[in-house]
PDB file of C-alpha atoms and ligand atoms in Angstrom:
ATOM      1  CA  VAL A  30     139.988 114.149 116.833  1.00 59.00           C
ATOM      2  CA  SER A  31     142.814 116.033 118.472  1.00 69.00           C
ATOM      3  CA  PRO A  32     145.219 117.676 116.076  1.00 88.00           C
ATOM      4  CA  TYR A  33     148.262 117.011 118.223  1.00 98.00           C
ATOM      5  CA  THR A  34     149.926 113.826 119.464  1.00 98.00           C
ATOM      6  CA  ILE A  35     152.808 113.487 121.886  1.00 98.00           C
ATOM      7  CA  THR A  36     154.791 110.301 122.477  1.00 98.00           C
ATOM      8  CA  TYR A  37     156.765 110.274 125.706  1.00 98.00           C
ATOM      9  CA  PHE A  38     157.529 108.441 128.924  1.00 98.00           C
ATOM     10  CA  ALA A  39     155.138 108.688 131.878  1.00 98.00           C
ATOM     11  CA  VAL A  40     156.892 111.699 133.382  1.00 98.00           C
ATOM     12  CA  LYS A  41     156.360 115.461 133.267  1.00 98.00           C
ATOM     13  CA  GLY A  42     159.939 116.066 132.121  1.00 98.00           C
ATOM     14  CA  ARG A  43     160.264 117.849 128.815  1.00 98.00           C
ATOM     15  CA  CYS A  44     156.545 117.740 127.969  1.00 98.00           C
ATOM     16  CA  SER A  45     155.086 119.654 130.827  1.00 98.00           C
ATOM     17  CA  ALA A  46     155.580 123.182 129.418  1.00 98.00           C
ATOM     18  CA  LEU A  47     154.026 122.024 126.159  1.00 98.00           C
ATOM     19  CA  LYS A  48     151.041 120.491 127.924  1.00 98.00           C
ATOM     20  CA  ILE A  49     150.512 123.650 129.963  1.00 98.00           C
ATOM     21  CA  MET A  50     150.640 125.748 126.804  1.00 98.00           C
ATOM     22  CA  LEU A  51     148.192 123.566 124.892  1.00 98.00           C
ATOM     23  CA  ALA A  52     145.766 123.464 127.796  1.00 98.00           C
ATOM     24  CA  ASP A  53     145.887 127.239 128.154  1.00 98.00           C
ATOM     25  CA  GLN A  54     145.310 127.617 124.411  1.00 97.00           C
ATOM     26  CA  SER A  55     142.280 125.271 124.605  1.00 96.00           C
ATOM     27  CA  GLN A  56     143.940 122.631 122.430  1.00 96.00           C
ATOM     28  CA  THR A  57     143.555 118.903 122.947  1.00 95.00           C
ATOM     29  CA  LEU A  58     146.483 116.542 122.995  1.00 96.00           C
ATOM     30  CA  LYS A  59     146.578 112.825 122.424  1.00 96.00           C
ATOM     31  CA  GLU A  60     149.213 111.126 124.538  1.00 96.00           C
ATOM     32  CA  ASN A  61     151.049 107.914 123.743  1.00 97.00           C
ATOM     33  CA  LEU A  62     152.846 106.731 126.855  1.00 97.00           C
ATOM     34  CA  VAL A  63     155.973 104.653 126.332  1.00 98.00           C
ATOM     35  CA  THR A  64     157.304 102.439 129.124  1.00 97.00           C
ATOM     36  CA  PHE A  65     161.040 102.218 129.733  1.00 95.00           C
ATOM     37  CA  ASP A  66     160.786  98.475 128.958  1.00 97.00           C
ATOM     38  CA  GLU A  67     159.203  99.170 125.591  1.00 98.00           C
ATOM     39  CA  TRP A  68     161.803 101.853 124.873  1.00 98.00           C
ATOM     40  CA  GLY A  69     164.586  99.448 125.788  1.00 98.00           C
ATOM     41  CA  LYS A  70     163.648  97.194 122.882  1.00 98.00           C
ATOM     42  CA  GLY A  71     165.042  99.920 120.612  1.00 98.00           C
ATOM     43  CA  ASP A  72     162.579  99.844 117.706  1.00 98.00           C
ATOM     44  CA  LEU A  73     161.012 103.224 118.492  1.00 98.00           C
ATOM     45  CA  LYS A  74     164.382 104.800 119.328  1.00 98.00           C
ATOM     46  CA  LYS A  75     165.635 103.937 115.828  1.00 98.00           C
ATOM     47  CA  THR A  76     162.846 106.003 114.293  1.00 98.00           C
ATOM     48  CA  CYS A  77     163.565 109.106 116.393  1.00 98.00           C
ATOM     49  CA  VAL A  78     165.748 111.756 114.737  1.00 98.00           C
ATOM     50  CA  TYR A  79     167.995 112.106 117.824  1.00 98.00           C
ATOM     51  CA  GLY A  80     167.178 108.695 119.299  1.00 98.00           C
ATOM     52  CA  GLN A  81     165.166 110.379 122.043  1.00 98.00           C
ATOM     53  CA  LEU A  82     161.658 111.332 123.095  1.00 98.00           C
ATOM     54  CA  PRO A  83     159.427 113.354 123.159  1.00 98.00           C
ATOM     55  CA  LYS A  84     158.059 112.953 119.657  1.00 98.00           C
ATOM     56  CA  PHE A  85     155.362 115.398 118.575  1.00 98.00           C
ATOM     57  CA  GLU A  86     152.954 115.069 115.668  1.00 98.00           C
ATOM     58  CA  ASP A  87     150.829 117.782 114.097  1.00 97.00           C
ATOM     59  CA  GLY A  88     149.154 116.027 111.173  1.00 95.00           C
ATOM     60  CA  ASP A  89     151.974 114.920 108.911  1.00 95.00           C
ATOM     61  CA  LEU A  90     154.526 117.142 110.640  1.00 97.00           C
ATOM     62  CA  VAL A  91     156.714 115.072 112.958  1.00 98.00           C
ATOM     63  CA  LEU A  92     158.974 116.910 115.397  1.00 98.00           C
ATOM     64  CA  PHE A  93     161.675 116.059 117.892  1.00 98.00           C
ATOM     65  CA  GLN A  94     163.325 118.476 120.351  1.00 98.00           C
ATOM     66  CA  SER A  95     160.952 119.880 122.937  1.00 98.00           C
ATOM     67  CA  ASN A  96     161.959 123.494 122.292  1.00 98.00           C
ATOM     68  CA  ALA A  97     161.210 123.160 118.568  1.00 98.00           C
ATOM     69  CA  MET A  98     157.741 121.950 119.592  1.00 98.00           C
ATOM     70  CA  LEU A  99     157.208 124.975 121.836  1.00 98.00           C
ATOM     71  CA  ARG A 100     158.258 127.320 119.039  1.00 98.00           C
ATOM     72  CA  HIS A 101     156.017 125.611 116.490  1.00 98.00           C
ATOM     73  CA  LEU A 102     153.037 125.936 118.813  1.00 98.00           C
ATOM     74  CA  GLY A 103     154.008 129.482 119.665  1.00 98.00           C
ATOM     75  CA  ARG A 104     153.893 130.398 115.968  1.00 98.00           C
ATOM     76  CA  LYS A 105     150.605 128.595 115.391  1.00 97.00           C
ATOM     77  CA  HIS A 106     148.766 129.921 118.414  1.00 97.00           C
ATOM     78  CA  GLY A 107     149.915 133.526 118.579  1.00 98.00           C
ATOM     79  CA  ALA A 108     152.304 133.006 121.465  1.00 98.00           C
ATOM     80  CA  TYR A 109     155.513 134.202 119.762  1.00 98.00           C
ATOM     81  CA  GLY A 110     155.250 137.999 120.091  1.00 98.00           C
ATOM     82  CA  LYS A 111     153.633 140.573 117.855  1.00 98.00           C
ATOM     83  CA  ASN A 112     156.712 141.391 115.752  1.00 98.00           C
ATOM     84  CA  ASP A 113     160.317 140.256 115.063  1.00 98.00           C
ATOM     85  CA  HIS A 114     161.652 142.364 117.902  1.00 98.00           C
ATOM     86  CA  GLU A 115     159.426 140.652 120.450  1.00 98.00           C
ATOM     87  CA  ALA A 116     160.061 137.230 118.899  1.00 98.00           C
ATOM     88  CA  ALA A 117     163.819 137.753 119.281  1.00 98.00           C
ATOM     89  CA  HIS A 118     163.422 138.591 122.951  1.00 98.00           C
ATOM     90  CA  ILE A 119     161.116 135.604 123.449  1.00 98.00           C
ATOM     91  CA  ASP A 120     163.833 133.386 121.923  1.00 98.00           C
ATOM     92  CA  MET A 121     166.410 134.987 124.199  1.00 98.00           C
ATOM     93  CA  MET A 122     164.346 134.299 127.303  1.00 98.00           C
ATOM     94  CA  SER A 123     163.406 130.757 126.310  1.00 98.00           C
ATOM     95  CA  ASP A 124     167.070 129.960 125.599  1.00 98.00           C
ATOM     96  CA  GLY A 125     167.829 131.233 129.100  1.00 98.00           C
ATOM     97  CA  VAL A 126     165.171 128.880 130.465  1.00 98.00           C
ATOM     98  CA  GLU A 127     166.821 126.033 128.542  1.00 98.00           C
ATOM     99  CA  ASP A 128     170.226 126.865 130.087  1.00 98.00           C
ATOM    100  CA  LEU A 129     168.754 126.595 133.577  1.00 98.00           C
ATOM    101  CA  ARG A 130     166.742 123.492 132.653  1.00 98.00           C
ATOM    102  CA  LEU A 131     169.947 121.752 131.552  1.00 98.00           C
ATOM    103  CA  LYS A 132     171.590 122.583 134.895  1.00 98.00           C
ATOM    104  CA  TYR A 133     168.491 121.249 136.674  1.00 98.00           C
ATOM    105  CA  ILE A 134     168.507 118.033 134.621  1.00 98.00           C
ATOM    106  CA  LYS A 135     172.208 117.543 135.360  1.00 98.00           C
ATOM    107  CA  LEU A 136     171.499 117.921 139.070  1.00 98.00           C
ATOM    108  CA  ILE A 137     168.579 115.489 138.977  1.00 98.00           C
ATOM    109  CA  TYR A 138     170.163 112.784 136.848  1.00 98.00           C
ATOM    110  CA  GLN A 139     173.848 113.069 137.717  1.00 98.00           C
ATOM    111  CA  GLU A 140     174.572 114.647 141.070  1.00 97.00           C
ATOM    112  CA  TYR A 141     171.450 114.932 143.196  1.00 98.00           C
ATOM    113  CA  GLU A 142     173.038 113.568 146.370  1.00 97.00           C
ATOM    114  CA  THR A 143     176.299 115.481 146.130  1.00 97.00           C
ATOM    115  CA  GLY A 144     175.197 118.640 144.361  1.00 98.00           C
ATOM    116  CA  LYS A 145     171.804 119.683 145.698  1.00 98.00           C
ATOM    117  CA  GLU A 146     173.031 122.033 148.398  1.00 97.00           C
ATOM    118  CA  ALA A 147     175.384 123.925 146.093  1.00 98.00           C
ATOM    119  CA  TYR A 148     172.714 124.044 143.368  1.00 98.00           C
ATOM    120  CA  ILE A 149     170.175 125.648 145.682  1.00 98.00           C
ATOM    121  CA  LYS A 150     172.757 128.110 146.953  1.00 97.00           C
ATOM    122  CA  ASP A 151     173.516 129.215 143.382  1.00 98.00           C
ATOM    123  CA  LEU A 152     169.889 129.212 142.230  1.00 98.00           C
ATOM    124  CA  ALA A 153     169.180 132.838 143.175  1.00 98.00           C
ATOM    125  CA  ASN A 154     171.938 133.938 140.790  1.00 98.00           C
ATOM    126  CA  HIS A 155     169.939 132.415 137.936  1.00 98.00           C
ATOM    127  CA  LEU A 156     166.446 133.343 139.070  1.00 98.00           C
ATOM    128  CA  SER A 157     167.491 136.976 139.591  1.00 98.00           C
ATOM    129  CA  LYS A 158     168.045 137.335 135.837  1.00 98.00           C
ATOM    130  CA  PHE A 159     164.463 136.335 135.028  1.00 98.00           C
ATOM    131  CA  GLU A 160     163.170 138.461 137.888  1.00 98.00           C
ATOM    132  CA  ALA A 161     164.975 141.560 136.601  1.00 98.00           C
ATOM    133  CA  PHE A 162     163.896 141.095 132.986  1.00 98.00           C
ATOM    134  CA  MET A 163     160.267 140.424 133.816  1.00 98.00           C
ATOM    135  CA  ALA A 164     160.074 143.242 136.400  1.00 98.00           C
ATOM    136  CA  LYS A 165     161.143 145.757 133.735  1.00 97.00           C
ATOM    137  CA  ASN A 166     158.342 144.663 131.429  1.00 97.00           C
ATOM    138  CA  LYS A 167     155.434 145.440 133.795  1.00 93.00           C
ATOM    139  CA  SER A 168     152.876 143.337 131.885  1.00 97.00           C
ATOM    140  CA  GLY A 169     153.374 140.254 134.075  1.00 97.00           C
ATOM    141  CA  PHE A 170     154.806 138.365 131.083  1.00 98.00           C
ATOM    142  CA  LEU A 171     158.400 138.077 129.938  1.00 98.00           C
ATOM    143  CA  VAL A 172     157.951 139.957 126.669  1.00 98.00           C
ATOM    144  CA  GLY A 173     155.303 142.355 125.401  1.00 98.00           C
ATOM    145  CA  ASP A 174     151.785 142.358 126.784  1.00 98.00           C
ATOM    146  CA  LYS A 175     150.768 138.850 125.760  1.00 98.00           C
ATOM    147  CA  ILE A 176     151.667 135.369 126.924  1.00 98.00           C
ATOM    148  CA  SER A 177     154.323 133.531 124.906  1.00 98.00           C
ATOM    149  CA  PHE A 178     155.855 130.069 124.792  1.00 98.00           C
ATOM    150  CA  ALA A 179     158.755 131.418 126.877  1.00 99.00           C
ATOM    151  CA  ASP A 180     156.311 132.194 129.701  1.00 99.00           C
ATOM    152  CA  TYR A 181     154.976 128.630 129.677  1.00 99.00           C
ATOM    153  CA  ASN A 182     158.536 127.298 129.587  1.00 98.00           C
ATOM    154  CA  LEU A 183     159.663 129.489 132.495  1.00 99.00           C
ATOM    155  CA  PHE A 184     156.514 128.738 134.492  1.00 99.00           C
ATOM    156  CA  ASP A 185     157.064 124.991 134.187  1.00 98.00           C
ATOM    157  CA  LEU A 186     160.699 125.247 135.272  1.00 98.00           C
ATOM    158  CA  LEU A 187     159.773 127.471 138.237  1.00 98.00           C
ATOM    159  CA  LEU A 188     157.172 124.925 139.369  1.00 98.00           C
ATOM    160  CA  ASN A 189     159.879 122.243 139.337  1.00 98.00           C
ATOM    161  CA  HIS A 190     162.196 124.470 141.330  1.00 98.00           C
ATOM    162  CA  LYS A 191     159.528 125.170 143.936  1.00 98.00           C
ATOM    163  CA  VAL A 192     159.387 121.417 144.501  1.00 98.00           C
ATOM    164  CA  LEU A 193     163.172 121.291 144.775  1.00 98.00           C
ATOM    165  CA  CYS A 194     163.255 124.257 147.160  1.00 98.00           C
ATOM    166  CA  SER A 195     159.907 125.571 148.394  1.00 98.00           C
ATOM    167  CA  THR A 196     161.320 128.975 149.402  1.00 98.00           C
ATOM    168  CA  CYS A 197     163.308 129.658 146.225  1.00 98.00           C
ATOM    169  CA  LEU A 198     160.955 132.400 144.978  1.00 98.00           C
ATOM    170  CA  ASP A 199     160.549 134.179 148.314  1.00 98.00           C
ATOM    171  CA  THR A 200     163.047 136.899 147.418  1.00 98.00           C
ATOM    172  CA  PHE A 201     161.681 137.335 143.875  1.00 98.00           C
ATOM    173  CA  PRO A 202     158.315 139.130 144.060  1.00 98.00           C
ATOM    174  CA  THR A 203     157.799 139.374 140.293  1.00 98.00           C
ATOM    175  CA  LEU A 204     158.458 135.675 139.696  1.00 98.00           C
ATOM    176  CA  LYS A 205     156.367 134.734 142.703  1.00 98.00           C
ATOM    177  CA  LYS A 206     153.431 136.739 141.401  1.00 98.00           C
ATOM    178  CA  PHE A 207     153.983 135.309 137.911  1.00 98.00           C
ATOM    179  CA  VAL A 208     153.763 131.736 139.222  1.00 98.00           C
ATOM    180  CA  ASP A 209     150.635 132.555 141.228  1.00 98.00           C
ATOM    181  CA  THR A 210     148.962 134.291 138.266  1.00 98.00           C
ATOM    182  CA  MET A 211     149.874 131.525 135.826  1.00 98.00           C
ATOM    183  CA  SER A 212     148.688 128.837 138.251  1.00 98.00           C
ATOM    184  CA  ALA A 213     145.339 130.627 138.551  1.00 98.00           C
ATOM    185  CA  ARG A 214     144.638 130.808 134.809  1.00 98.00           C
ATOM    186  CA  PRO A 215     141.555 128.575 134.688  1.00 98.00           C
ATOM    187  CA  LYS A 216     142.729 126.095 132.045  1.00 98.00           C
ATOM    188  CA  ILE A 217     146.185 125.817 133.582  1.00 98.00           C
ATOM    189  CA  LYS A 218     144.650 125.353 137.023  1.00 98.00           C
ATOM    190  CA  ALA A 219     142.436 122.572 135.683  1.00 98.00           C
ATOM    191  CA  LEU A 220     145.406 120.815 134.081  1.00 98.00           C
ATOM    192  CA  LEU A 221     147.619 121.091 137.166  1.00 98.00           C
ATOM    193  CA  GLU A 222     144.794 119.693 139.294  1.00 98.00           C
ATOM    194  CA  SER A 223     143.898 116.851 136.925  1.00 98.00           C
ATOM    195  CA  ASP A 224     144.739 113.313 138.026  1.00 97.00           C
ATOM    196  CA  ASP A 225     146.387 112.487 134.690  1.00 95.00           C
ATOM    197  CA  PHE A 226     148.871 115.306 135.164  1.00 96.00           C
ATOM    198  CA  LYS A 227     149.339 115.022 138.922  1.00 97.00           C
ATOM    199  CA  LYS A 228     150.169 111.342 138.807  1.00 97.00           C
ATOM    200  CA  LEU A 229     153.196 111.888 136.542  1.00 97.00           C
ATOM    201  CA  PRO A 230     156.490 112.245 138.401  1.00 98.00           C
ATOM    202  CA  ILE A 231     158.533 115.297 137.418  1.00 98.00           C
ATOM    203  CA  ASN A 232     161.569 113.240 136.405  1.00 98.00           C
ATOM    204  CA  GLY A 233     162.315 109.737 135.173  1.00 96.00           C
ATOM    205  CA  ASN A 234     164.446 108.658 138.124  1.00 96.00           C
ATOM    206  CA  GLY A 235     162.035 109.596 140.904  1.00 96.00           C
ATOM    207  CA  LYS A 236     164.128 112.537 142.135  1.00 98.00           C
ATOM    208  CA  GLN A 237     162.666 116.008 142.364  1.00 98.00           C
TER     209      GLN A 237
HETATM  210  N1  GDS B 314     166.905 117.963 123.830  1.00 77.71           N
HETATM  211  C1  GDS B 314     165.882 116.946 123.837  1.00 77.71           C
HETATM  212  C2  GDS B 314     164.523 117.611 123.918  1.00 77.71           C
HETATM  213  O1  GDS B 314     164.467 118.763 124.383  1.00 77.71           O
HETATM  214  O2  GDS B 314     163.523 117.058 123.451  1.00 77.71           O
HETATM  215  C3  GDS B 314     166.131 116.029 125.029  1.00 77.71           C
HETATM  216  C4  GDS B 314     165.296 114.791 124.940  1.00 77.71           C
HETATM  217  C5  GDS B 314     165.671 113.764 126.009  1.00 77.71           C
HETATM  218  O3  GDS B 314     166.604 113.922 126.772  1.00 77.71           O
HETATM  219  N2  GDS B 314     164.893 112.690 126.082  1.00 77.71           N
HETATM  220  C6  GDS B 314     165.133 111.637 127.028  1.00 77.71           C
HETATM  221  C7  GDS B 314     165.219 110.323 126.308  1.00 77.71           C
HETATM  222  O4  GDS B 314     164.561 110.109 125.299  1.00 77.71           O
HETATM  223  C8  GDS B 314     163.992 111.560 127.987  1.00 77.71           C
HETATM  224  S1  GDS B 314     163.869 113.018 128.909  1.00 77.71           S
HETATM  225  N3  GDS B 314     165.996 109.404 126.862  1.00 77.71           N
HETATM  226  C9  GDS B 314     166.079 108.058 126.366  1.00 77.71           C
HETATM  227  C10 GDS B 314     167.325 107.802 125.585  1.00 77.71           C
HETATM  228  O5  GDS B 314     168.174 108.706 125.421  1.00 77.71           O
HETATM  229  O6  GDS B 314     167.467 106.638 125.102  1.00 77.71           O
HETATM  230  N4  GDS B 314     168.162 114.455 128.918  1.00 77.71           N
HETATM  231  C11 GDS B 314     168.953 115.587 128.651  1.00 77.71           C
HETATM  232  C12 GDS B 314     168.019 116.678 128.357  1.00 77.71           C
HETATM  233  O7  GDS B 314     166.798 116.562 128.579  1.00 77.71           O
HETATM  234  O8  GDS B 314     168.545 117.721 127.902  1.00 77.71           O
HETATM  235  C13 GDS B 314     168.325 113.678 129.964  1.00 77.71           C
HETATM  236  O9  GDS B 314     169.227 113.804 130.776  1.00 77.71           O
HETATM  237  C14 GDS B 314     167.267 112.641 130.126  1.00 77.71           C
HETATM  238  N5  GDS B 314     167.773 111.549 130.868  1.00 77.71           N
HETATM  239  C15 GDS B 314     166.129 113.298 130.856  1.00 77.71           C
HETATM  240  S2  GDS B 314     164.648 112.362 130.689  1.00 77.71           S
HETATM  241  C16 GDS B 314     169.566 107.236 131.107  1.00 77.71           C
HETATM  242  C17 GDS B 314     169.416 106.911 132.578  1.00 77.71           C
HETATM  243  O10 GDS B 314     169.446 105.729 132.881  1.00 77.71           O
HETATM  244  O11 GDS B 314     169.299 107.775 133.442  1.00 77.71           O
HETATM  245  N6  GDS B 314     169.588 106.030 130.344  1.00 77.71           N
HETATM  246  C18 GDS B 314     168.437 108.049 130.538  1.00 77.71           C
HETATM  247  C19 GDS B 314     168.367 109.342 131.209  1.00 77.71           C
HETATM  248  C20 GDS B 314     167.834 110.382 130.312  1.00 77.71           C
HETATM  249  O12 GDS B 314     167.478 110.168 129.176  1.00 77.71           O
END
């Protein structure tokens, strides 16, 4: 039996970083897919703390908020730094990933047609911050010398952005190398190449 269960729509969305992390940590995940029709009935929504998915279960622990899930798994699987100092920096970087993810989600769901050009033009201003921080660290990870949940979170968001704009990492050698190295980690590679993962669209409205 797999210790973890995720309930979500049939999209990559806010579960992809978590799936990448669990795969890389050799953990199995049971997935309950919810259709938008089923969701529309409202019964499941009523049981969700914020009225939204994903829902994550670890035994009798039930969690909402995708970033809380990443942190929980980071603590459990040694992907949250080796001391408080590293953990604080990991939080700082993952919160930065969340800021950019929210901008990305706004583009996708609210202004794709009108805002894409301006978004891509401004993207380097955001990516340069991650590039600079990671380049200073030398280990190939955001913080310390070990992978953390912030790395999985950043990796997932960079993959989405490469789909949005295939050249967006060309001027960021550290991030480019990071994406290549992460993609080549055997368990991540296997996940990214699996049919179950590949068939999921990135977002719920078909835009990417
Ligand atoms: N902060 C939460 C997390 O990190 O877990 C966000 C969870 C969330 O947004 N879940 C969405 C959901 O359950 C699916 S992700 N929606 C159903 C509902 O609300 O009833 N989210 C903002 C964000 O992720 O920060 C969104 O913009 C989602 N979009 C992304 S999909 C709308 C439509 O028709 O477009 N009814 C639904 C769009 C929507 O939920």
